[in-house]
Short mmCIF file of C-alpha atoms and ligand atoms in Angstrom, two decimals:
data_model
loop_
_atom_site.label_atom_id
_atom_site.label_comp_id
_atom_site.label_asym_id
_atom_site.label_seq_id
_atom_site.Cartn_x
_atom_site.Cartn_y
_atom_site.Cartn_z
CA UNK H 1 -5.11 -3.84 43.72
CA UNK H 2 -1.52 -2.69 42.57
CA UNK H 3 -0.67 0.80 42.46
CA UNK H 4 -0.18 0.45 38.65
CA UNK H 5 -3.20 -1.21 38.32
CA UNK H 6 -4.73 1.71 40.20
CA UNK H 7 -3.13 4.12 38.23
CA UNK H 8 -4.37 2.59 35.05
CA UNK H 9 -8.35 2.62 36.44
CA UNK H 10 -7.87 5.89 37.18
CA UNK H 11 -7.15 6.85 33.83
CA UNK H 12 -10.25 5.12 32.02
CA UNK H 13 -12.34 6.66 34.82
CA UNK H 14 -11.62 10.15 34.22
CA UNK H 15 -10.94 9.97 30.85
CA UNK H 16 -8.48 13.26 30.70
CA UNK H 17 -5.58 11.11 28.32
CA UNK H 18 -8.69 10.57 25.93
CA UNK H 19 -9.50 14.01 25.57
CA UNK H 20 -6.18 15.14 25.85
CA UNK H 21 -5.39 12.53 22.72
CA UNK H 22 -8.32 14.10 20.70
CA UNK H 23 -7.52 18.29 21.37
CA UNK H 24 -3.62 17.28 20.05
CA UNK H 25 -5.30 15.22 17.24
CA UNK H 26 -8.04 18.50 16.32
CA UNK H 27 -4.81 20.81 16.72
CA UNK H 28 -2.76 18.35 13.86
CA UNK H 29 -5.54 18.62 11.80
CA UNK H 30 -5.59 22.02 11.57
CA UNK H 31 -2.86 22.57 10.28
CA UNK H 32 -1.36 19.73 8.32
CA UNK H 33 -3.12 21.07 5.26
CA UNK H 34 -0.91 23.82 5.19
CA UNK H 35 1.73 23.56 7.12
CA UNK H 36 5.47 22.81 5.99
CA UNK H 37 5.36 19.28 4.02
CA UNK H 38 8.09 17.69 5.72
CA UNK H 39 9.66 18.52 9.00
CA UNK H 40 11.79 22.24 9.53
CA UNK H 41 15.16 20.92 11.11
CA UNK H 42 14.34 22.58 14.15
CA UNK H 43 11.80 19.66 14.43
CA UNK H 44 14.08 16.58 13.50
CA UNK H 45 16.76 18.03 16.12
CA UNK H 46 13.96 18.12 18.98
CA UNK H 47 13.87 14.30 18.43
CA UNK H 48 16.83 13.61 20.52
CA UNK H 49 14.38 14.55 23.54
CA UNK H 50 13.34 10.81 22.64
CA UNK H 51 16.98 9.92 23.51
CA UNK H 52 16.42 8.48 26.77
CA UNK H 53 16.57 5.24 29.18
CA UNK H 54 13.82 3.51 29.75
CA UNK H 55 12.74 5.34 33.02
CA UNK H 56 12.81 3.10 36.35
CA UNK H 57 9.53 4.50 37.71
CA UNK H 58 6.19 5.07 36.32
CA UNK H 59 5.45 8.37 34.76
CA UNK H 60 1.44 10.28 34.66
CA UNK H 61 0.37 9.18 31.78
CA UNK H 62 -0.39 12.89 30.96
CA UNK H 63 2.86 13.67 30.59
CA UNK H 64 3.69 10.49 28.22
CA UNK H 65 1.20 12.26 26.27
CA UNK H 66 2.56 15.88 26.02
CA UNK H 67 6.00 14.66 25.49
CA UNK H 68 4.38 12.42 22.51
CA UNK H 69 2.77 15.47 21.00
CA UNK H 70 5.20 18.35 21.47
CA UNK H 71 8.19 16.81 19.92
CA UNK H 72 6.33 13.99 17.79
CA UNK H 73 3.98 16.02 15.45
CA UNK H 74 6.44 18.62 14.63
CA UNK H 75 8.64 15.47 12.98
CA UNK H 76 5.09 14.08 11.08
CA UNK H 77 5.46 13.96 7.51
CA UNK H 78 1.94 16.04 6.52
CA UNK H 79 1.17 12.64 4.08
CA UNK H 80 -2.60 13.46 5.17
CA UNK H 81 -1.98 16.57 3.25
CA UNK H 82 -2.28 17.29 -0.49
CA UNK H 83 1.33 18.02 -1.35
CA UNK H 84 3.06 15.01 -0.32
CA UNK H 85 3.88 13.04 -3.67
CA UNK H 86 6.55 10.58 -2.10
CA UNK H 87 6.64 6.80 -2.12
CA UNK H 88 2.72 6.53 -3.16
CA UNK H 89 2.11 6.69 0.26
CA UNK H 90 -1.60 8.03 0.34
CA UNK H 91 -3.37 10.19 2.91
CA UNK H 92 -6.36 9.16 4.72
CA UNK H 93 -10.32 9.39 4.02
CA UNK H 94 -11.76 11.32 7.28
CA UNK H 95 -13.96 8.34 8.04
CA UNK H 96 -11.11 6.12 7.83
CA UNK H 97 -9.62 8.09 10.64
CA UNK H 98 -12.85 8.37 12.58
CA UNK H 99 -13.54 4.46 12.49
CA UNK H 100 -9.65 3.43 13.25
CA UNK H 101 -10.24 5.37 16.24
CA UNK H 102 -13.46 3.57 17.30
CA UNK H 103 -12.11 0.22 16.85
CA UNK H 104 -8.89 1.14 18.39
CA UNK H 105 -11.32 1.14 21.86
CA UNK H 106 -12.40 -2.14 20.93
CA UNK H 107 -9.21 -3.84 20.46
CA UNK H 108 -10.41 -6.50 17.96
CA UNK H 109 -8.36 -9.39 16.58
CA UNK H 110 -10.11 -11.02 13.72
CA UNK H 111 -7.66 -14.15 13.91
CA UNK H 112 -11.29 -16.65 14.27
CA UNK H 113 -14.37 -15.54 14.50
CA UNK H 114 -15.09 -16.64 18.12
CA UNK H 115 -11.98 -14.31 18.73
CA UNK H 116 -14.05 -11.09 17.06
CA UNK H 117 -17.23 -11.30 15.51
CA UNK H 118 -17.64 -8.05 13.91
CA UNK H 119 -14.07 -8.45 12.57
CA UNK H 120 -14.91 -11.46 11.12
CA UNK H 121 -17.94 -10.18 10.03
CA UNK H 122 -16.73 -7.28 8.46
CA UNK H 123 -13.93 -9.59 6.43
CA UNK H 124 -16.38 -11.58 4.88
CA UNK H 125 -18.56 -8.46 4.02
CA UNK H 126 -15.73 -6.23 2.38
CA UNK H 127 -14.08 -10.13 0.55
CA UNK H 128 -17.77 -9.50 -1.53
CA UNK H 129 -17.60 -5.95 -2.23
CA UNK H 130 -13.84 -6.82 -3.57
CA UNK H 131 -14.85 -9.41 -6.05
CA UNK H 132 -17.84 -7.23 -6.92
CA UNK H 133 -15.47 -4.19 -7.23
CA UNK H 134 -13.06 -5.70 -9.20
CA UNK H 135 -15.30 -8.31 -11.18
CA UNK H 136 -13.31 -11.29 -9.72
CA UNK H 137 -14.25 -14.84 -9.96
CA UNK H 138 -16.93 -15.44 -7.75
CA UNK H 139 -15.29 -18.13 -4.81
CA UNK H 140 -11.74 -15.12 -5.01
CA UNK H 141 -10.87 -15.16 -1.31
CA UNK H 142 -9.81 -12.15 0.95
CA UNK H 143 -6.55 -11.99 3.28
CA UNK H 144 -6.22 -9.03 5.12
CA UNK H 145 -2.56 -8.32 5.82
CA UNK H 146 -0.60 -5.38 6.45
CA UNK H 147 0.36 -4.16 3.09
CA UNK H 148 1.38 -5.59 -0.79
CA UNK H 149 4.60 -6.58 0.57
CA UNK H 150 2.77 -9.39 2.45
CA UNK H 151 0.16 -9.69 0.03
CA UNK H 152 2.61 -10.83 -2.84
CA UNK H 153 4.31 -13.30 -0.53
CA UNK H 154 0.68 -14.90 0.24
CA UNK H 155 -0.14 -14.72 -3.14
CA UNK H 156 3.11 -16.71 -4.27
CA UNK H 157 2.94 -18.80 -1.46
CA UNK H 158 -0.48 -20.15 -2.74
CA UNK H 159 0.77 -20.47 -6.40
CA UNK H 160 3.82 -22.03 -4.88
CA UNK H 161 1.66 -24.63 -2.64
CA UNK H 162 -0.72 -25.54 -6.03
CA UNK H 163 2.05 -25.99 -8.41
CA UNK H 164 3.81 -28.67 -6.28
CA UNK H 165 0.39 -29.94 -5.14
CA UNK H 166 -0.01 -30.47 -8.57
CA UNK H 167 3.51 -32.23 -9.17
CA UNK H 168 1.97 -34.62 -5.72
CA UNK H 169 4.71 -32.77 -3.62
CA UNK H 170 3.50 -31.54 -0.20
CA UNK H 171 5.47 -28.01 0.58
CA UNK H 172 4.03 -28.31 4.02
CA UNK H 173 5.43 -31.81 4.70
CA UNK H 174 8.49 -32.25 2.68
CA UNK H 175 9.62 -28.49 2.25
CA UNK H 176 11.80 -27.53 -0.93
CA UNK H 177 14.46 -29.75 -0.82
CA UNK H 178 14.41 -32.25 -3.90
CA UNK H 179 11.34 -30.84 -4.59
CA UNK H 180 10.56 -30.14 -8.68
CA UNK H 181 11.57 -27.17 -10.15
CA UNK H 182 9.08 -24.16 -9.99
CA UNK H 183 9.89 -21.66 -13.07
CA UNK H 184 9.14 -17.46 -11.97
CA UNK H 185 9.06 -15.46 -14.72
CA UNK H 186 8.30 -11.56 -14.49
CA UNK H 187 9.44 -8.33 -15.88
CA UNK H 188 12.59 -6.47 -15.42
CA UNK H 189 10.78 -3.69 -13.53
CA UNK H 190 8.60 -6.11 -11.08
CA UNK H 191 8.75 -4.26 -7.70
CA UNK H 192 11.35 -5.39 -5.38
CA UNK H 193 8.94 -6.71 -2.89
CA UNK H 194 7.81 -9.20 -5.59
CA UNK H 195 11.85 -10.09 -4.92
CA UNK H 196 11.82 -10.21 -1.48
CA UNK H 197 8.74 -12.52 -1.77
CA UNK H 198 10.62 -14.77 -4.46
CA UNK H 199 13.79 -14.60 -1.90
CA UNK H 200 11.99 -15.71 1.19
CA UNK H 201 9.86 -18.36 0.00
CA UNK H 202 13.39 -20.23 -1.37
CA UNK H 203 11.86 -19.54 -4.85
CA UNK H 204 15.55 -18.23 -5.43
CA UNK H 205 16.13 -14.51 -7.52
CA UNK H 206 18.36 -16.34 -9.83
CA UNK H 207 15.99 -18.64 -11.10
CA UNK H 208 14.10 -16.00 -12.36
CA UNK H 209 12.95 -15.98 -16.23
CA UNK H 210 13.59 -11.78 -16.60
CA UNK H 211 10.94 -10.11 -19.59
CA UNK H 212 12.46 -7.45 -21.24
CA UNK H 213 10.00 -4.26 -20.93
CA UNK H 214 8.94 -1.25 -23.24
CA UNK H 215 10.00 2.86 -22.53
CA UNK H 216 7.01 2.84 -19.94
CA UNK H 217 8.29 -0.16 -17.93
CA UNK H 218 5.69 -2.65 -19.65
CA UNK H 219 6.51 -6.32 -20.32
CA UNK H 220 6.60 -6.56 -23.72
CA UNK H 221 4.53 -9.29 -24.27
CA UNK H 222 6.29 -11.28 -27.49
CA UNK H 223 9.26 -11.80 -25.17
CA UNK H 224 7.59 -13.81 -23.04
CA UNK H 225 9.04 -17.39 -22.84
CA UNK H 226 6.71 -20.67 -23.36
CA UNK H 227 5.07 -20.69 -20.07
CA UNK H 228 4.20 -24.64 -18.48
CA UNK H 229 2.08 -25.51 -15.69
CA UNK H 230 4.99 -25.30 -13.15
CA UNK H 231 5.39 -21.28 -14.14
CA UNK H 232 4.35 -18.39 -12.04
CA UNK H 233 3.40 -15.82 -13.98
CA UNK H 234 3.95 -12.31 -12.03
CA UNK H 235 2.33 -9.35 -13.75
CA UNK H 236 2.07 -5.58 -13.16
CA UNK H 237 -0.58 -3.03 -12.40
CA UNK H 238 0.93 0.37 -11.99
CA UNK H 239 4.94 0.39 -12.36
CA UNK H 240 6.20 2.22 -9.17
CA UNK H 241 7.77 5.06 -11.38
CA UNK H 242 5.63 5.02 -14.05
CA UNK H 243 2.41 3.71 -13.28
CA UNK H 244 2.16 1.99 -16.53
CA UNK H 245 0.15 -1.42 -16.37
CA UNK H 246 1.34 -4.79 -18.33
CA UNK H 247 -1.47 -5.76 -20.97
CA UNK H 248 -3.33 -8.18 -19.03
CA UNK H 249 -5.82 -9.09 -21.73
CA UNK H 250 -2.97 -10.21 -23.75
CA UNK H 251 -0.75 -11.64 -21.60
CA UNK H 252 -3.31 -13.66 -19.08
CA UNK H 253 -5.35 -14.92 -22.09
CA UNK H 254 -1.98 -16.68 -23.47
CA UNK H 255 -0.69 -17.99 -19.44
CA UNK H 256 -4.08 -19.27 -18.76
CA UNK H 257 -4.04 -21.79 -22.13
CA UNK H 258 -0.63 -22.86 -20.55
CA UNK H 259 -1.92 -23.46 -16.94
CA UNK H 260 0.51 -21.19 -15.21
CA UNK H 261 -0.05 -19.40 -12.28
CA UNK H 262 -0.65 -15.63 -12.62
CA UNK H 263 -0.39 -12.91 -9.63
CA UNK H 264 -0.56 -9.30 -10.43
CA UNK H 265 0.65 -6.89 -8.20
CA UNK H 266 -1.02 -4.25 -8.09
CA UNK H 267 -0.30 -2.20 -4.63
CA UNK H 268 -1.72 0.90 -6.05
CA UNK H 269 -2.51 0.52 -9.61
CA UNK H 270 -5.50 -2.18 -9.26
CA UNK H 271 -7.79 0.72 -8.00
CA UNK H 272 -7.69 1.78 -11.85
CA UNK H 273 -10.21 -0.85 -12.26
CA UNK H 274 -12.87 0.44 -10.02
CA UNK H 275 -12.84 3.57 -12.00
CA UNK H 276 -15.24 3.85 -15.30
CA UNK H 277 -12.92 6.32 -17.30
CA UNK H 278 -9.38 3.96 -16.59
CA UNK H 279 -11.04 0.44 -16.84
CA UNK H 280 -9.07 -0.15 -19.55
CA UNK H 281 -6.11 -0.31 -17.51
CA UNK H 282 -6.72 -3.35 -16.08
CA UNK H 283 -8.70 -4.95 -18.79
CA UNK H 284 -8.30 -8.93 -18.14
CA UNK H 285 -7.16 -8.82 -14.80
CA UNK H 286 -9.51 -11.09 -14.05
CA UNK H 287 -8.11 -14.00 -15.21
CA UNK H 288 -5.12 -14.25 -13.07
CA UNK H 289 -5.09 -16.54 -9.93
CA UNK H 290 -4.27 -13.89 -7.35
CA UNK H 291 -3.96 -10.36 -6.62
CA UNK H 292 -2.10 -8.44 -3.93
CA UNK H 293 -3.24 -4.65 -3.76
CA UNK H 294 -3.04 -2.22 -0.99
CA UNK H 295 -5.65 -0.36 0.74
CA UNK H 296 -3.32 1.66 2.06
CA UNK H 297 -1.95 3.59 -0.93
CA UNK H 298 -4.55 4.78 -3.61
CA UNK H 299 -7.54 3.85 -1.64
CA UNK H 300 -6.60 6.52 1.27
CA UNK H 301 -7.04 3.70 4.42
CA UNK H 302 -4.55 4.86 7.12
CA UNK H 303 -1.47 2.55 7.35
CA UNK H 304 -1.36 -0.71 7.87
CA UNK H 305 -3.81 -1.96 5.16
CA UNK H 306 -3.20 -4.71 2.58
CA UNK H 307 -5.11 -7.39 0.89
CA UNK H 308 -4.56 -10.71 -0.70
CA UNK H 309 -7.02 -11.38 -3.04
CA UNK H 310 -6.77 -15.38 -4.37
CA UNK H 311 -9.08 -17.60 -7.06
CA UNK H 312 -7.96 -20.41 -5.68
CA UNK H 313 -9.15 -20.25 -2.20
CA UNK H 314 -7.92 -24.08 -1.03
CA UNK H 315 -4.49 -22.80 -2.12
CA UNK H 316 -3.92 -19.90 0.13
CA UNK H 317 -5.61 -21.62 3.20
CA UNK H 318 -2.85 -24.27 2.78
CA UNK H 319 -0.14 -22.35 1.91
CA UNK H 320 -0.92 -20.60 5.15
CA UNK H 321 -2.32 -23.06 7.37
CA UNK H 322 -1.69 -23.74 10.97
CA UNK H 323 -3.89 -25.48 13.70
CA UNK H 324 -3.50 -26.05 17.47
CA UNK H 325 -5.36 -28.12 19.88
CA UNK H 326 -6.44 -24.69 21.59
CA UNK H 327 -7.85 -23.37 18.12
CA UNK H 328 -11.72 -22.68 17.75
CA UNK H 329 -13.24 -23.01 14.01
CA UNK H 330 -15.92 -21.99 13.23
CA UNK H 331 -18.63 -22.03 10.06
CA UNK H 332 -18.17 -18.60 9.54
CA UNK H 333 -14.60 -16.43 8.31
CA UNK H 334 -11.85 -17.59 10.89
CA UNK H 335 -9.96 -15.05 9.26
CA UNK H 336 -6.31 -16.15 10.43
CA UNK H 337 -6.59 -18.31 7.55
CA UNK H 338 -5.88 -16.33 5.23
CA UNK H 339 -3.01 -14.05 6.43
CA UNK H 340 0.31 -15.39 7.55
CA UNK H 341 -0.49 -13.68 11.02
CA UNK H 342 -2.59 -15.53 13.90
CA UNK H 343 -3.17 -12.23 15.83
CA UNK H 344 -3.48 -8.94 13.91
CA UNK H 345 -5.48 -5.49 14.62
CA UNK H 346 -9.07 -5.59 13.07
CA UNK H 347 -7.76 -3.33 9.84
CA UNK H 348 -10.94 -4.46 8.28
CA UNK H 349 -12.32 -1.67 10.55
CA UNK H 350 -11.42 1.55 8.39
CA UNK H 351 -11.13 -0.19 5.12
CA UNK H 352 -15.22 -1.29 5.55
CA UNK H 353 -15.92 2.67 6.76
CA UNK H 354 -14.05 3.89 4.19
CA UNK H 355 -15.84 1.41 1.36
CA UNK H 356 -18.89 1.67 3.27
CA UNK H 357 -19.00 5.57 3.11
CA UNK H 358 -17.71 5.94 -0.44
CA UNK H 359 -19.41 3.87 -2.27
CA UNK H 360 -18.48 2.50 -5.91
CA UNK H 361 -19.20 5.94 -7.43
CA UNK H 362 -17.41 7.66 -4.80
CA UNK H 363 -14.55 5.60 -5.59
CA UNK H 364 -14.39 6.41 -8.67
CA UNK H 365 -14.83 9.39 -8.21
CA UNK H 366 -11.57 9.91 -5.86
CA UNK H 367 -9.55 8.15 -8.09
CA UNK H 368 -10.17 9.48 -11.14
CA UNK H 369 -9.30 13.33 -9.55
CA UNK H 370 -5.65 12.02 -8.42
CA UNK H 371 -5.71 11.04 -12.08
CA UNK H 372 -6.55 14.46 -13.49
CA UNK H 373 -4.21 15.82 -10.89
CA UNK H 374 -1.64 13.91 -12.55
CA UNK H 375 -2.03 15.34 -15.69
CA UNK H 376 -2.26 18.57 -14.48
CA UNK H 377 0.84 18.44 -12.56
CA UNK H 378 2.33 16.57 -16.29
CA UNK H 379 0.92 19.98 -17.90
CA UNK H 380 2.07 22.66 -16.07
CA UNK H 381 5.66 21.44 -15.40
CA UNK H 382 5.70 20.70 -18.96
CA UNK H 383 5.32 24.48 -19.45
CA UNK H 384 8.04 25.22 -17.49
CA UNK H 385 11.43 25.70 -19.61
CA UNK H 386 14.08 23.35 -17.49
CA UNK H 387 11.77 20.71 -17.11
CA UNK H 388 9.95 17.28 -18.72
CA UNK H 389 7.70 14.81 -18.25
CA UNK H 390 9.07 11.51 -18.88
CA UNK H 391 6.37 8.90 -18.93
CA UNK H 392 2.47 8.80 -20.33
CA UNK H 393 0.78 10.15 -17.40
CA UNK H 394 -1.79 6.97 -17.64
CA UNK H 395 -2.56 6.73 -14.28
CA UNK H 396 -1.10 9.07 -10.88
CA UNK H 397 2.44 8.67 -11.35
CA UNK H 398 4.76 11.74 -12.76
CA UNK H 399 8.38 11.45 -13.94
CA UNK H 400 9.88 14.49 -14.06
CA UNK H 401 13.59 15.24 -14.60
CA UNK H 402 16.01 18.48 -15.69
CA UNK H 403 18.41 18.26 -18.26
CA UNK H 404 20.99 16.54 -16.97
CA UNK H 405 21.63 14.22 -13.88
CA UNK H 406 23.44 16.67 -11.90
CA UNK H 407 20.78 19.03 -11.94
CA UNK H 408 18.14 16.90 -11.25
CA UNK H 409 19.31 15.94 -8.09
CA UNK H 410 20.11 19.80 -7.20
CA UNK H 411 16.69 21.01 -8.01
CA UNK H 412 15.34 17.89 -5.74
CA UNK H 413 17.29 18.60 -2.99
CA UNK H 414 15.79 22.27 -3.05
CA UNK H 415 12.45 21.19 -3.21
CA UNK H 416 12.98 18.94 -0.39
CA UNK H 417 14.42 22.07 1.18
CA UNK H 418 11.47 24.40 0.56
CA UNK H 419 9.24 22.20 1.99
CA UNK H 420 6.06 23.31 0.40
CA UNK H 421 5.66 19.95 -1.34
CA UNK H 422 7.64 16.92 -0.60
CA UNK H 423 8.65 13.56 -3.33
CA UNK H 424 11.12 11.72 -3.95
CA UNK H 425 14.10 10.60 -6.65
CA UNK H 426 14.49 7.22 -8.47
CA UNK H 427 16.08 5.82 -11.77
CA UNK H 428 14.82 5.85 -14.68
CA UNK H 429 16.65 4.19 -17.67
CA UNK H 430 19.83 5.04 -16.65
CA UNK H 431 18.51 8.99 -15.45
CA UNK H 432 18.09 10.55 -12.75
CA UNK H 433 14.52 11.65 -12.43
CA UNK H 434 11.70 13.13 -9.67
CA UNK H 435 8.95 10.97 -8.75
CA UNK H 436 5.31 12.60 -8.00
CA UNK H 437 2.78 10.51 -6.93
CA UNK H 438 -0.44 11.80 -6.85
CA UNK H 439 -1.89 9.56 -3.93
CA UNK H 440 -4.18 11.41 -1.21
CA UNK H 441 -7.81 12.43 -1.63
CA UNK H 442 -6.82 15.98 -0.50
CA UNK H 443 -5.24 16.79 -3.29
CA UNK H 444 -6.82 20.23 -5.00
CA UNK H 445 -5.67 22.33 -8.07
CA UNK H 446 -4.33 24.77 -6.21
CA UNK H 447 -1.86 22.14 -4.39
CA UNK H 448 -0.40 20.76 -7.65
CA UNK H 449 -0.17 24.58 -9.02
CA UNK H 450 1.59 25.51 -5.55
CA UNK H 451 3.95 22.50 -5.98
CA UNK H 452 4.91 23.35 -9.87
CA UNK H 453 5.97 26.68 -8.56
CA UNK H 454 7.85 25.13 -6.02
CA UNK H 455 9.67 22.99 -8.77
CA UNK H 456 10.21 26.59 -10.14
CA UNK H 457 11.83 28.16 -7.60
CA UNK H 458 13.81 25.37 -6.59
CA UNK H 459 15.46 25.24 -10.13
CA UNK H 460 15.72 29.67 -10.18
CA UNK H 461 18.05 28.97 -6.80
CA UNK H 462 20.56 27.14 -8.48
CA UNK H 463 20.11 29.32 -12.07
C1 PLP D 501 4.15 -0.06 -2.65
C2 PLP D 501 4.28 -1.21 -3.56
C3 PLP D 501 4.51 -2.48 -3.06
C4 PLP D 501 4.74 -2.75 -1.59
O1 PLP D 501 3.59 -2.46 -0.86
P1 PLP D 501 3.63 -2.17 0.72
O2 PLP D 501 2.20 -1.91 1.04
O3 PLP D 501 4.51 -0.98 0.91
O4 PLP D 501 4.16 -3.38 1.39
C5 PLP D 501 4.56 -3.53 -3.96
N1 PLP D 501 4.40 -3.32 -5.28
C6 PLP D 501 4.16 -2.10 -5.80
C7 PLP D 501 3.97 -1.94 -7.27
C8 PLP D 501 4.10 -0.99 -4.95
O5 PLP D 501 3.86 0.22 -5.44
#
């Protein structure tokens, strides 16, 4: 045996790293309800103790550990928390945490199912409760990626793949070149993944149709242009600033007559449809050919947890396609198939315990209170002179901005500086506005209350 090798036996058999782990993960959770939101600058200056050369010899893994912990965690920003409203990043459900851990022991890929039978199991078990969930067509398949970004390009990669198919071009075989025109039209505030997606699968940016949208970021339907069986259609649910949702009913009854290709992203905003009271939001949704939505945001998995969700089931597994003479199928979910990955980590893990332990009421039931969360935080700030709310609060997204540009990035920056909540800026017809996302589980009356105060403050410091 190599001393390394030694070394490394040693520290399964007694187990100390493990423990150790678990004591500095009790010790975060104590206190990244309360503590400061985003790091002090004490904290982000400690990080140059990660300024170092790779080291020549082997170091106790202990002391990997403490080094991880002491100058790490400090530098965390407290997204499990309740006031973090940047990015709609989302905390994490407990049991999400709890299971992650688990299956981080196992070390599971789900690429085939001879590779990881629980993983595969637990693909094709969660695919069902999505379709049931979301009242999908029946044969919708699953791909579990790492996030929307990689959702939308499966998604388009499959409507790419059928509408050539259809024009008897191959994309596999004969790539783009010469290959008949495919028409992308979408709305002037589709998310800039949907972009990247376009960019990287040679769609080109240029080519695309642009829909001119309403004060909430909608596209307005009337403007869209005679769609054709060689359109993709890509719809919205939940604008990034806005959270507004395009009118699906509308819109997807009139694509579908044309035989165009629909994908909705819906990263955060497709949740809205497992929830009784904001149903409406996504009225129709179902008759679009794919849909990429995160697990990851709204739903509270940890990080990294997308999913491609796809009518047309032949499509994606062609789109994405690869075999090797070393490659096992089987009968049941070889789930590589459906993600552009071969190997991945078994995400499925924490996004079936979190499902699993929820429920469909529970679900709702989270949901709706970052919704009512929303609108509180929409109310209060409303209340407070120097401030307004400038978007229907439909769903958990708050635009907020002061009266004029200049301000509203002062009174920003001093939130960011007071730490006791943290969220970002963005644009907002031509303004400068505040962006709270109301995204984690934790979130309690008190937090959003704490947080308009903060808003207060930060605007008395420049007064
Ligand atoms: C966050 C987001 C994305 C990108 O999702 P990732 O999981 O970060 O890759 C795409 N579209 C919308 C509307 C989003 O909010």
């Amino acid at each position: 045996m190599s001393k390394i090798q030694d070394a490394m036996f040693q520290d399964i058999r007694n187990k100390d790293i493990f423990e150790q782990t678990q004591r500095y993960a009790f010790e975060y959770l104590e206190s990244v309800f309360d503590r400061n939101v985003y790091p002090t600058e004490a904290a982000m200056h400690d990080l140059s103790k990660f300024d170092e050369a790779l080291p020549i010899t082997s170091t106790k893994a202990e002391k990997v550990l403490k080094q991880l912990n002491q100058y790490g965690s400090p530098a965390t920003t407290a997204t499990l928390g309740g006031r973090y409203f940047g990015f709609v990043t989302g905390s994490a459900v407990p049991i999400g945490l709890a299971a992650k851990n688990l299956g981080t022991f196992w070390d599971q890929s789900p690429a085939l199912n001879v590779i990881s039978p629980v993983g595969s199991k637990l693909e094709s078990v969660v695919e069902k409760w999505f379709i049931d969930l979301f009242n999908l067509p029946k044969h919708t398949s699953a791909g579990f990626v790492s996030g929307t970004s990689a959702a939308n390009l499966c998604g388009l990669a499959a409507a790419r793949y059928r509408i050539l198919q259809k024009n008897d071009w191959d994309i596999n075989e004969k790539g783009l070149r010469n290959a008949p025109q495919i028409r992308v039209v979408t709305g002037k505030q589709a998310h800039s993944t949907v972009l990247k997606a376009i960019a990287v699968l040679g769609l080109g940016k240029e080519n695309i149709e642009w829909v001119d949208v309403d004060n909430q970021g909608r596209i307005i339907p009337e403007l869209i242009p005679d769609l054709d069986e060689n359109t993709i259609l890509i719809l919205q649910a939940g604008n990034v600033n806005s959270g507004a949702f395009d009118d699906f009913d509308g819109i997807c009854e009139k694509a579908k007559k044309s035989n165009s290709w629909i994908h909705i992203d819906g990263a955060f905003g497709l949740w809205a449809g497992a929830v009784e009271a904001l149903k409406h939001l996504t009225k129709g949704m179902e008759k679009a050919n794919s849909w990429a939505v995160d697990g990851h945001k709204t739903l509270n998995t940890p990080y990294d947890s997308g999913i491609i969700l796809c009518a047309d089931k032949e499509a994606i597994t062609s789109a994405l396609h690869m075999s090797g003479s070393y490659i096992i199928e089987s009968t049941e979910r070889d789930g590589m198939f459906f993600t552009p990955e071969m190997s991945r980590r078994a995400r499925i893990i924490e996004l079936w315990a979190i499902m699993r332990y929820l429920g469909k009421n529970g679900i709702d039931e989270m949901i709706l209170t970052m919704h009512k969360r929303a609108k509180q935080f929409a109310n209060e700030i409303n209340q407070i002179p120097g401030f307004s709310v400038e978007n229907d609060v439909v769903f958990n997204q708050v635009i907020v901005k002061c009266n004029s540009d200049k301000l509203t990035e002062k009174v920003l920056s001093n939130i960011q500086m007071l730490r006791e909540c943290w969220l970002g800026g963005s644009m907002w017809f031509g303004k400068k506005v505040m962006r709270v996302s109301v995204c984690s589980w934790a979130t309690t009356e008190n937090d959003i209350s704490k947080s308009v105060k903060s808003f207060e403050k930060a605007l008395a410091l420049i007064e």
